[in-house]
């Protein structure tokens, strides 16, 4: 797909950009170059390429899923201004 000066001016108008007459030919050439690169990328056969999540293969070591500092409810509630039934007590905000 080729871009002409008229299309560049239309897109600039849709984007609410004001272009001078000198800018239009330069942008037309730039957009045509970009579209040429896209055409080159689309020509590459990628049907047998597996999707990647990263460029560099990463292997993360997972830590054991164990509780390390639990069972401190009394210590936490000691800092509360008011506690009831093992929870922080706060004023009612909804009637």
PDB file of N, CA and C in Angstrom:
ATOM      1  N   UNK A   1       0.841  -1.173   0.000  1.00  0.00           N
ATOM      2  CA  UNK A   1       0.000   0.000   0.000  1.00  0.00           C
ATOM      3  C   UNK A   1       0.883   1.232   0.000  1.00  0.00           C
ATOM      4  N   UNK A   2       0.651   2.118  -0.911  1.00  0.00           N
ATOM      5  CA  UNK A   2       1.431   3.339  -1.007  1.00  0.00           C
ATOM      6  C   UNK A   2       0.628   4.510  -0.459  1.00  0.00           C
ATOM      7  N   UNK A   3       1.325   5.423   0.174  1.00  0.00           N
ATOM      8  CA  UNK A   3       0.712   6.612   0.738  1.00  0.00           C
ATOM      9  C   UNK A   3       1.041   7.785  -0.181  1.00  0.00           C
ATOM     10  N   UNK A   4       0.029   8.606  -0.479  1.00  0.00           N
ATOM     11  CA  UNK A   4       0.288   9.797  -1.283  1.00  0.00           C
ATOM     12  C   UNK A   4       0.084  11.043  -0.418  1.00  0.00           C
ATOM     13  N   UNK A   5       0.390  12.209  -0.995  1.00  0.00           N
ATOM     14  CA  UNK A   5       0.308  13.461  -0.243  1.00  0.00           C
ATOM     15  C   UNK A   5      -1.106  13.729   0.261  1.00  0.00           C
ATOM     16  N   UNK A   6      -2.099  13.379  -0.547  1.00  0.00           N
ATOM     17  CA  UNK A   6      -3.489  13.614  -0.160  1.00  0.00           C
ATOM     18  C   UNK A   6      -3.851  12.796   1.078  1.00  0.00           C
ATOM     19  N   UNK A   7      -3.377  11.538   1.141  1.00  0.00           N
ATOM     20  CA  UNK A   7      -3.673  10.688   2.297  1.00  0.00           C
ATOM     21  C   UNK A   7      -2.964  11.219   3.541  1.00  0.00           C
ATOM     22  N   UNK A   8      -1.732  11.706   3.386  1.00  0.00           N
ATOM     23  CA  UNK A   8      -0.998  12.269   4.531  1.00  0.00           C
ATOM     24  C   UNK A   8      -1.746  13.481   5.075  1.00  0.00           C
ATOM     25  N   UNK A   9      -2.235  14.342   4.204  1.00  0.00           N
ATOM     26  CA  UNK A   9      -2.979  15.512   4.649  1.00  0.00           C
ATOM     27  C   UNK A   9      -4.286  15.107   5.328  1.00  0.00           C
ATOM     28  N   UNK A  10      -4.947  14.072   4.829  1.00  0.00           N
ATOM     29  CA  UNK A  10      -6.195  13.604   5.436  1.00  0.00           C
ATOM     30  C   UNK A  10      -5.943  13.035   6.828  1.00  0.00           C
ATOM     31  N   UNK A  11      -4.907  12.209   6.952  1.00  0.00           N
ATOM     32  CA  UNK A  11      -4.585  11.623   8.264  1.00  0.00           C
ATOM     33  C   UNK A  11      -4.165  12.715   9.235  1.00  0.00           C
ATOM     34  N   UNK A  12      -3.405  13.689   8.764  1.00  0.00           N
ATOM     35  CA  UNK A  12      -3.007  14.797   9.626  1.00  0.00           C
ATOM     36  C   UNK A  12      -4.235  15.575  10.089  1.00  0.00           C
ATOM     37  N   UNK A  13      -5.202  15.751   9.205  1.00  0.00           N
ATOM     38  CA  UNK A  13      -6.431  16.430   9.603  1.00  0.00           C
ATOM     39  C   UNK A  13      -7.213  15.647  10.634  1.00  0.00           C
ATOM     40  N   UNK A  14      -7.276  14.321  10.466  1.00  0.00           N
ATOM     41  CA  UNK A  14      -7.968  13.479  11.448  1.00  0.00           C
ATOM     42  C   UNK A  14      -7.274  13.526  12.803  1.00  0.00           C
ATOM     43  N   UNK A  15      -5.942  13.649  12.781  1.00  0.00           N
ATOM     44  CA  UNK A  15      -5.168  13.722  14.021  1.00  0.00           C
ATOM     45  C   UNK A  15      -5.080  15.150  14.549  1.00  0.00           C
ATOM     46  N   UNK A  16      -5.745  16.078  13.864  1.00  0.00           N
ATOM     47  CA  UNK A  16      -5.742  17.490  14.225  1.00  0.00           C
ATOM     48  C   UNK A  16      -4.330  18.063  14.262  1.00  0.00           C
ATOM     49  N   UNK A  17      -3.535  17.691  13.255  1.00  0.00           N
ATOM     50  CA  UNK A  17      -2.183  18.212  13.093  1.00  0.00           C
ATOM     51  C   UNK A  17      -2.183  19.198  11.936  1.00  0.00           C
ATOM     52  N   UNK A  18      -1.460  20.269  12.092  1.00  0.00           N
ATOM     53  CA  UNK A  18      -1.313  21.233  11.017  1.00  0.00           C
ATOM     54  C   UNK A  18       0.046  21.019  10.382  1.00  0.00           C
ATOM     55  N   UNK A  19       0.056  20.689   9.104  1.00  0.00           N
ATOM     56  CA  UNK A  19       1.301  20.444   8.379  1.00  0.00           C
ATOM     57  C   UNK A  19       1.514  21.543   7.349  1.00  0.00           C
ATOM     58  N   UNK A  20       2.751  21.975   7.244  1.00  0.00           N
ATOM     59  CA  UNK A  20       3.070  22.937   6.190  1.00  0.00           C
ATOM     60  C   UNK A  20       3.236  22.184   4.873  1.00  0.00           C
ATOM     61  N   UNK A  21       3.249  22.921   3.782  1.00  0.00           N
ATOM     62  CA  UNK A  21       3.382  22.301   2.460  1.00  0.00           C
ATOM     63  C   UNK A  21       4.738  21.619   2.306  1.00  0.00           C
ATOM     64  N   UNK A  22       5.762  22.094   3.023  1.00  0.00           N
ATOM     65  CA  UNK A  22       7.091  21.488   2.943  1.00  0.00           C
ATOM     66  C   UNK A  22       7.176  20.164   3.711  1.00  0.00           C
ATOM     67  N   UNK A  23       6.336  20.003   4.724  1.00  0.00           N
ATOM     68  CA  UNK A  23       6.387  18.797   5.550  1.00  0.00           C
ATOM     69  C   UNK A  23       5.700  17.598   4.891  1.00  0.00           C
ATOM     70  N   UNK A  24       4.721  17.840   4.073  1.00  0.00           N
ATOM     71  CA  UNK A  24       3.911  16.757   3.505  1.00  0.00           C
ATOM     72  C   UNK A  24       4.738  15.778   2.665  1.00  0.00           C
ATOM     73  N   UNK A  25       5.581  16.239   1.718  1.00  0.00           N
ATOM     74  CA  UNK A  25       6.357  15.262   0.932  1.00  0.00           C
ATOM     75  C   UNK A  25       7.323  14.447   1.793  1.00  0.00           C
ATOM     76  N   UNK A  26       7.926  15.084   2.801  1.00  0.00           N
ATOM     77  CA  UNK A  26       8.853  14.366   3.683  1.00  0.00           C
ATOM     78  C   UNK A  26       8.107  13.273   4.454  1.00  0.00           C
ATOM     79  N   UNK A  27       6.935  13.607   5.008  1.00  0.00           N
ATOM     80  CA  UNK A  27       6.162  12.614   5.759  1.00  0.00           C
ATOM     81  C   UNK A  27       5.631  11.508   4.848  1.00  0.00           C
ATOM     82  N   UNK A  28       5.295  11.860   3.609  1.00  0.00           N
ATOM     83  CA  UNK A  28       4.839  10.845   2.655  1.00  0.00           C
ATOM     84  C   UNK A  28       5.939   9.822   2.416  1.00  0.00           C
ATOM     85  N   UNK A  29       7.162  10.304   2.218  1.00  0.00           N
ATOM     86  CA  UNK A  29       8.289   9.390   2.003  1.00  0.00           C
ATOM     87  C   UNK A  29       8.557   8.545   3.237  1.00  0.00           C
ATOM     88  N   UNK A  30       8.502   9.155   4.411  1.00  0.00           N
ATOM     89  CA  UNK A  30       8.738   8.414   5.653  1.00  0.00           C
ATOM     90  C   UNK A  30       7.693   7.317   5.858  1.00  0.00           C
ATOM     91  N   UNK A  31       6.432   7.658   5.655  1.00  0.00           N
ATOM     92  CA  UNK A  31       5.373   6.652   5.827  1.00  0.00           C
ATOM     93  C   UNK A  31       5.499   5.529   4.807  1.00  0.00           C
ATOM     94  N   UNK A  32       5.885   5.846   3.587  1.00  0.00           N
ATOM     95  CA  UNK A  32       6.096   4.796   2.581  1.00  0.00           C
ATOM     96  C   UNK A  32       7.268   3.894   2.965  1.00  0.00           C
ATOM     97  N   UNK A  33       8.330   4.463   3.547  1.00  0.00           N
ATOM     98  CA  UNK A  33       9.445   3.639   4.027  1.00  0.00           C
ATOM     99  C   UNK A  33       8.990   2.701   5.141  1.00  0.00           C
ATOM    100  N   UNK A  34       8.200   3.223   6.079  1.00  0.00           N
ATOM    101  CA  UNK A  34       7.708   2.394   7.185  1.00  0.00           C
ATOM    102  C   UNK A  34       6.833   1.263   6.651  1.00  0.00           C
ATOM    103  N   UNK A  35       5.953   1.586   5.727  1.00  0.00           N
ATOM    104  CA  UNK A  35       5.096   0.549   5.150  1.00  0.00           C
ATOM    105  C   UNK A  35       5.911  -0.470   4.363  1.00  0.00           C
ATOM    106  N   UNK A  36       7.014  -0.039   3.753  1.00  0.00           N
ATOM    107  CA  UNK A  36       7.909  -0.977   3.070  1.00  0.00           C
ATOM    108  C   UNK A  36       8.542  -1.955   4.045  1.00  0.00           C
ATOM    109  N   UNK A  37       8.951  -1.463   5.208  1.00  0.00           N
ATOM    110  CA  UNK A  37       9.525  -2.351   6.236  1.00  0.00           C
ATOM    111  C   UNK A  37       8.472  -3.348   6.719  1.00  0.00           C
ATOM    112  N   UNK A  38       7.252  -2.885   6.873  1.00  0.00           N
ATOM    113  CA  UNK A  38       6.183  -3.789   7.300  1.00  0.00           C
ATOM    114  C   UNK A  38       5.952  -4.870   6.254  1.00  0.00           C
ATOM    115  N   UNK A  39       5.992  -4.504   4.974  1.00  0.00           N
ATOM    116  CA  UNK A  39       5.844  -5.496   3.904  1.00  0.00           C
ATOM    117  C   UNK A  39       6.971  -6.526   3.958  1.00  0.00           C
ATOM    118  N   UNK A  40       8.195  -6.067   4.260  1.00  0.00           N
ATOM    119  CA  UNK A  40       9.319  -7.010   4.384  1.00  0.00           C
ATOM    120  C   UNK A  40       9.101  -7.963   5.547  1.00  0.00           C
ATOM    121  N   UNK A  41       8.604  -7.462   6.663  1.00  0.00           N
ATOM    122  CA  UNK A  41       8.352  -8.324   7.817  1.00  0.00           C
ATOM    123  C   UNK A  41       7.243  -9.330   7.525  1.00  0.00           C
ATOM    124  N   UNK A  42       6.230  -8.915   6.796  1.00  0.00           N
ATOM    125  CA  UNK A  42       5.140  -9.827   6.478  1.00  0.00           C
ATOM    126  C   UNK A  42       5.577 -10.904   5.491  1.00  0.00           C
ATOM    127  N   UNK A  43       6.650 -10.651   4.733  1.00  0.00           N
ATOM    128  CA  UNK A  43       7.129 -11.638   3.771  1.00  0.00           C
ATOM    129  C   UNK A  43       7.902 -12.772   4.440  1.00  0.00           C
ATOM    130  N   UNK A  44       8.311 -12.594   5.684  1.00  0.00           N
ATOM    131  CA  UNK A  44       9.081 -13.607   6.402  1.00  0.00           C
ATOM    132  C   UNK A  44       8.146 -14.735   6.823  1.00  0.00           C
ATOM    133  N   UNK A  45       8.543 -15.979   6.553  1.00  0.00           N
ATOM    134  CA  UNK A  45       7.756 -17.150   6.926  1.00  0.00           C
ATOM    135  C   UNK A  45       7.947 -17.429   8.414  1.00  0.00           C
ATOM    136  N   UNK A  46       6.885 -17.312   9.171  1.00  0.00           N
ATOM    137  CA  UNK A  46       6.961 -17.536  10.614  1.00  0.00           C
ATOM    138  C   UNK A  46       6.040 -18.668  11.076  1.00  0.00           C
ATOM    139  N   UNK A  47       5.554 -19.472  10.159  1.00  0.00           N
ATOM    140  CA  UNK A  47       4.621 -20.533  10.517  1.00  0.00           C
ATOM    141  C   UNK A  47       5.207 -21.578  11.437  1.00  0.00           C
ATOM    142  N   UNK A  48       6.501 -21.855  11.324  1.00  0.00           N
ATOM    143  CA  UNK A  48       7.122 -22.910  12.139  1.00  0.00           C
ATOM    144  C   UNK A  48       7.880 -22.358  13.338  1.00  0.00           C
ATOM    145  N   UNK A  49       7.755 -21.078  13.624  1.00  0.00           N
ATOM    146  CA  UNK A  49       8.470 -20.464  14.735  1.00  0.00           C
ATOM    147  C   UNK A  49       7.601 -20.535  15.984  1.00  0.00           C
ATOM    148  N   UNK A  50       8.161 -21.062  17.048  1.00  0.00           N
ATOM    149  CA  UNK A  50       7.434 -21.157  18.305  1.00  0.00           C
ATOM    150  C   UNK A  50       7.386 -19.789  18.988  1.00  0.00           C
ATOM    151  N   UNK A  51       6.256 -19.444  19.605  1.00  0.00           N
ATOM    152  CA  UNK A  51       6.180 -18.167  20.312  1.00  0.00           C
ATOM    153  C   UNK A  51       7.146 -18.123  21.482  1.00  0.00           C
ATOM    154  N   UNK A  52       7.654 -16.932  21.760  1.00  0.00           N
ATOM    155  CA  UNK A  52       8.605 -16.757  22.854  1.00  0.00           C
ATOM    156  C   UNK A  52       8.007 -15.797  23.881  1.00  0.00           C
ATOM    157  N   UNK A  53       8.392 -15.988  25.125  1.00  0.00           N
ATOM    158  CA  UNK A  53       8.009 -15.036  26.159  1.00  0.00           C
ATOM    159  C   UNK A  53       9.129 -14.065  26.451  1.00  0.00           C
ATOM    160  N   UNK A  54      10.351 -14.395  26.040  1.00  0.00           N
ATOM    161  CA  UNK A  54      11.501 -13.517  26.238  1.00  0.00           C
ATOM    162  C   UNK A  54      12.534 -13.837  25.166  1.00  0.00           C
ATOM    163  N   UNK A  55      13.397 -12.876  24.893  1.00  0.00           N
ATOM    164  CA  UNK A  55      14.445 -13.077  23.900  1.00  0.00           C
ATOM    165  C   UNK A  55      15.502 -14.042  24.433  1.00  0.00           C
ATOM    166  N   UNK A  56      15.813 -13.902  25.710  1.00  0.00           N
ATOM    167  CA  UNK A  56      16.809 -14.759  26.358  1.00  0.00           C
ATOM    168  C   UNK A  56      16.055 -15.804  27.174  1.00  0.00           C
ATOM    169  N   UNK A  57      16.343 -17.093  26.977  1.00  0.00           N
ATOM    170  CA  UNK A  57      15.637 -18.091  27.780  1.00  0.00           C
ATOM    171  C   UNK A  57      15.961 -17.927  29.266  1.00  0.00           C
ATOM    172  N   UNK A  58      14.931 -17.835  30.068  1.00  0.00           N
ATOM    173  CA  UNK A  58      15.105 -17.635  31.499  1.00  0.00           C
ATOM    174  C   UNK A  58      14.582 -18.841  32.251  1.00  0.00           C
ATOM    175  N   UNK A  59      15.328 -19.253  33.244  1.00  0.00           N
ATOM    176  CA  UNK A  59      14.870 -20.329  34.122  1.00  0.00           C
ATOM    177  C   UNK A  59      14.940 -19.793  35.537  1.00  0.00           C
ATOM    178  N   UNK A  60      13.811 -19.672  36.152  1.00  0.00           N
ATOM    179  CA  UNK A  60      13.735 -19.131  37.504  1.00  0.00           C
ATOM    180  C   UNK A  60      13.700 -20.271  38.515  1.00  0.00           C
ATOM    181  N   UNK A  61      14.444 -20.092  39.592  1.00  0.00           N
ATOM    182  CA  UNK A  61      14.375 -21.036  40.689  1.00  0.00           C
ATOM    183  C   UNK A  61      13.235 -20.614  41.598  1.00  0.00           C
ATOM    184  N   UNK A  62      12.308 -21.517  41.842  1.00  0.00           N
ATOM    185  CA  UNK A  62      11.167 -21.227  42.681  1.00  0.00           C
ATOM    186  C   UNK A  62      11.490 -21.571  44.124  1.00  0.00           C
ATOM    187  N   UNK A  63      11.068 -20.717  45.012  1.00  0.00           N
ATOM    188  CA  UNK A  63      11.267 -21.001  46.432  1.00  0.00           C
ATOM    189  C   UNK A  63      10.120 -21.888  46.918  1.00  0.00           C
ATOM    190  N   UNK A  64      10.363 -22.547  48.009  1.00  0.00           N
ATOM    191  CA  UNK A  64       9.331 -23.402  48.588  1.00  0.00           C
ATOM    192  C   UNK A  64       8.191 -22.535  49.104  1.00  0.00           C
ATOM    193  N   UNK A  65       6.963 -22.978  48.915  1.00  0.00           N
ATOM    194  CA  UNK A  65       5.792 -22.244  49.353  1.00  0.00           C
ATOM    195  C   UNK A  65       5.452 -22.652  50.778  1.00  0.00           C
ATOM    196  N   UNK A  66       6.137 -22.044  51.719  1.00  0.00           N
ATOM    197  CA  UNK A  66       5.931 -22.371  53.124  1.00  0.00           C
ATOM    198  C   UNK A  66       5.718 -21.084  53.910  1.00  0.00           C
ATOM    199  N   UNK A  67       4.974 -21.185  54.998  1.00  0.00           N
ATOM    200  CA  UNK A  67       4.761 -20.044  55.884  1.00  0.00           C
ATOM    201  C   UNK A  67       6.028 -19.827  56.684  1.00  0.00           C
ATOM    202  N   UNK A  68       6.537 -18.594  56.672  1.00  0.00           N
ATOM    203  CA  UNK A  68       7.799 -18.340  57.363  1.00  0.00           C
ATOM    204  C   UNK A  68       7.635 -17.500  58.617  1.00  0.00           C
ATOM    205  N   UNK A  69       6.558 -16.687  58.702  1.00  0.00           N
ATOM    206  CA  UNK A  69       6.426 -15.833  59.881  1.00  0.00           C
ATOM    207  C   UNK A  69       4.970 -15.689  60.312  1.00  0.00           C
ATOM    208  N   UNK A  70       4.213 -16.740  60.195  1.00  0.00           N
ATOM    209  CA  UNK A  70       2.807 -16.679  60.564  1.00  0.00           C
ATOM    210  C   UNK A  70       2.596 -16.846  62.052  1.00  0.00           C
ATOM    211  N   UNK A  71       1.343 -16.939  62.420  1.00  0.00           N
ATOM    212  CA  UNK A  71       0.926 -17.164  63.801  1.00  0.00           C
ATOM    213  C   UNK A  71       1.403 -16.054  64.729  1.00  0.00           C
ATOM    214  N   UNK A  72       1.253 -14.791  64.261  1.00  0.00           N
ATOM    215  CA  UNK A  72       1.636 -13.647  65.102  1.00  0.00           C
ATOM    216  C   UNK A  72       0.446 -12.699  65.251  1.00  0.00           C
ATOM    217  N   UNK A  73      -0.758 -13.260  65.250  1.00  0.00           N
ATOM    218  CA  UNK A  73      -1.972 -12.447  65.335  1.00  0.00           C
ATOM    219  C   UNK A  73      -1.966 -11.572  66.588  1.00  0.00           C
ATOM    220  N   UNK A  74      -1.592 -12.111  67.714  1.00  0.00           N
ATOM    221  CA  UNK A  74      -1.596 -11.343  68.961  1.00  0.00           C
ATOM    222  C   UNK A  74      -0.615 -10.178  68.883  1.00  0.00           C
ATOM    223  N   UNK A  75       0.551 -10.393  68.276  1.00  0.00           N
ATOM    224  CA  UNK A  75       1.539  -9.319  68.147  1.00  0.00           C
ATOM    225  C   UNK A  75       1.026  -8.201  67.248  1.00  0.00           C
ATOM    226  N   UNK A  76       0.357  -8.564  66.160  1.00  0.00           N
ATOM    227  CA  UNK A  76      -0.170  -7.564  65.237  1.00  0.00           C
ATOM    228  C   UNK A  76      -1.293  -6.777  65.893  1.00  0.00           C
ATOM    229  N   UNK A  77      -2.201  -7.472  66.561  1.00  0.00           N
ATOM    230  CA  UNK A  77      -3.326  -6.791  67.188  1.00  0.00           C
ATOM    231  C   UNK A  77      -2.910  -5.957  68.390  1.00  0.00           C
ATOM    232  N   UNK A  78      -1.728  -6.169  68.924  1.00  0.00           N
ATOM    233  CA  UNK A  78      -1.240  -5.355  70.035  1.00  0.00           C
ATOM    234  C   UNK A  78      -1.048  -3.908  69.589  1.00  0.00           C
ATOM    235  N   UNK A  79      -0.838  -3.668  68.301  1.00  0.00           N
ATOM    236  CA  UNK A  79      -0.661  -2.316  67.779  1.00  0.00           C
ATOM    237  C   UNK A  79      -1.983  -1.630  67.463  1.00  0.00           C
ATOM    238  N   UNK A  80      -3.074  -2.360  67.477  1.00  0.00           N
ATOM    239  CA  UNK A  80      -4.371  -1.801  67.096  1.00  0.00           C
ATOM    240  C   UNK A  80      -4.949  -0.972  68.234  1.00  0.00           C
ATOM    241  N   UNK A  81      -5.589   0.168  67.909  1.00  0.00           N
ATOM    242  CA  UNK A  81      -6.247   0.938  68.957  1.00  0.00           C
ATOM    243  C   UNK A  81      -7.391   0.150  69.597  1.00  0.00           C
ATOM    244  N   UNK A  82      -8.064  -0.672  68.783  1.00  0.00           N
ATOM    245  CA  UNK A  82      -9.151  -1.494  69.302  1.00  0.00           C
ATOM    246  C   UNK A  82      -9.237  -2.767  68.471  1.00  0.00           C
ATOM    247  N   UNK A  83      -9.413  -3.897  69.126  1.00  0.00           N
ATOM    248  CA  UNK A  83      -9.529  -5.178  68.428  1.00  0.00           C
ATOM    249  C   UNK A  83     -10.693  -5.948  69.027  1.00  0.00           C
ATOM    250  N   UNK A  84     -11.424  -6.660  68.133  1.00  0.00           N
ATOM    251  CA  UNK A  84     -12.530  -7.502  68.582  1.00  0.00           C
ATOM    252  C   UNK A  84     -12.514  -8.802  67.797  1.00  0.00           C
ATOM    253  N   UNK A  85     -12.695  -9.899  68.473  1.00  0.00           N
ATOM    254  CA  UNK A  85     -12.812 -11.228  67.861  1.00  0.00           C
ATOM    255  C   UNK A  85     -11.601 -11.560  66.975  1.00  0.00           C
ATOM    256  N   UNK A  86     -10.434 -11.073  67.325  1.00  0.00           N
ATOM    257  CA  UNK A  86      -9.225 -11.387  66.572  1.00  0.00           C
ATOM    258  C   UNK A  86      -9.018 -10.540  65.322  1.00  0.00           C
ATOM    259  N   UNK A  87      -9.734  -9.411  65.195  1.00  0.00           N
ATOM    260  CA  UNK A  87      -9.604  -8.529  64.029  1.00  0.00           C
ATOM    261  C   UNK A  87      -9.488  -7.087  64.498  1.00  0.00           C
ATOM    262  N   UNK A  88      -9.019  -6.200  63.608  1.00  0.00           N
ATOM    263  CA  UNK A  88      -9.026  -4.778  63.889  1.00  0.00           C
ATOM    264  C   UNK A  88     -10.471  -4.308  63.961  1.00  0.00           C
ATOM    265  N   UNK A  89     -10.795  -3.495  64.954  1.00  0.00           N
ATOM    266  CA  UNK A  89     -12.134  -2.938  65.071  1.00  0.00           C
ATOM    267  C   UNK A  89     -12.082  -1.505  64.545  1.00  0.00           C
ATOM    268  N   UNK A  90     -12.990  -1.177  63.619  1.00  0.00           N
ATOM    269  CA  UNK A  90     -13.043   0.162  63.029  1.00  0.00           C
ATOM    270  C   UNK A  90     -14.468   0.680  63.142  1.00  0.00           C
ATOM    271  N   UNK A  91     -14.654   1.988  63.088  1.00  0.00           N
ATOM    272  CA  UNK A  91     -16.005   2.520  63.162  1.00  0.00           C
ATOM    273  C   UNK A  91     -16.833   2.134  61.948  1.00  0.00           C
ATOM    274  N   UNK A  92     -18.118   1.979  62.146  1.00  0.00           N
ATOM    275  CA  UNK A  92     -19.024   1.643  61.046  1.00  0.00           C
ATOM    276  C   UNK A  92     -19.157   2.869  60.148  1.00  0.00           C
ATOM    277  N   UNK A  93     -19.024   2.667  58.831  1.00  0.00           N
ATOM    278  CA  UNK A  93     -19.094   3.794  57.909  1.00  0.00           C
ATOM    279  C   UNK A  93     -20.318   3.712  57.013  1.00  0.00           C
ATOM    280  N   UNK A  94     -21.010   2.605  56.986  1.00  0.00           N
ATOM    281  CA  UNK A  94     -22.205   2.438  56.150  1.00  0.00           C
ATOM    282  C   UNK A  94     -23.387   2.220  57.056  1.00  0.00           C
ATOM    283  N   UNK A  95     -24.436   2.988  56.842  1.00  0.00           N
ATOM    284  CA  UNK A  95     -25.657   2.850  57.664  1.00  0.00           C
ATOM    285  C   UNK A  95     -26.552   1.790  57.078  1.00  0.00           C
TER     286      UNK A  95
END
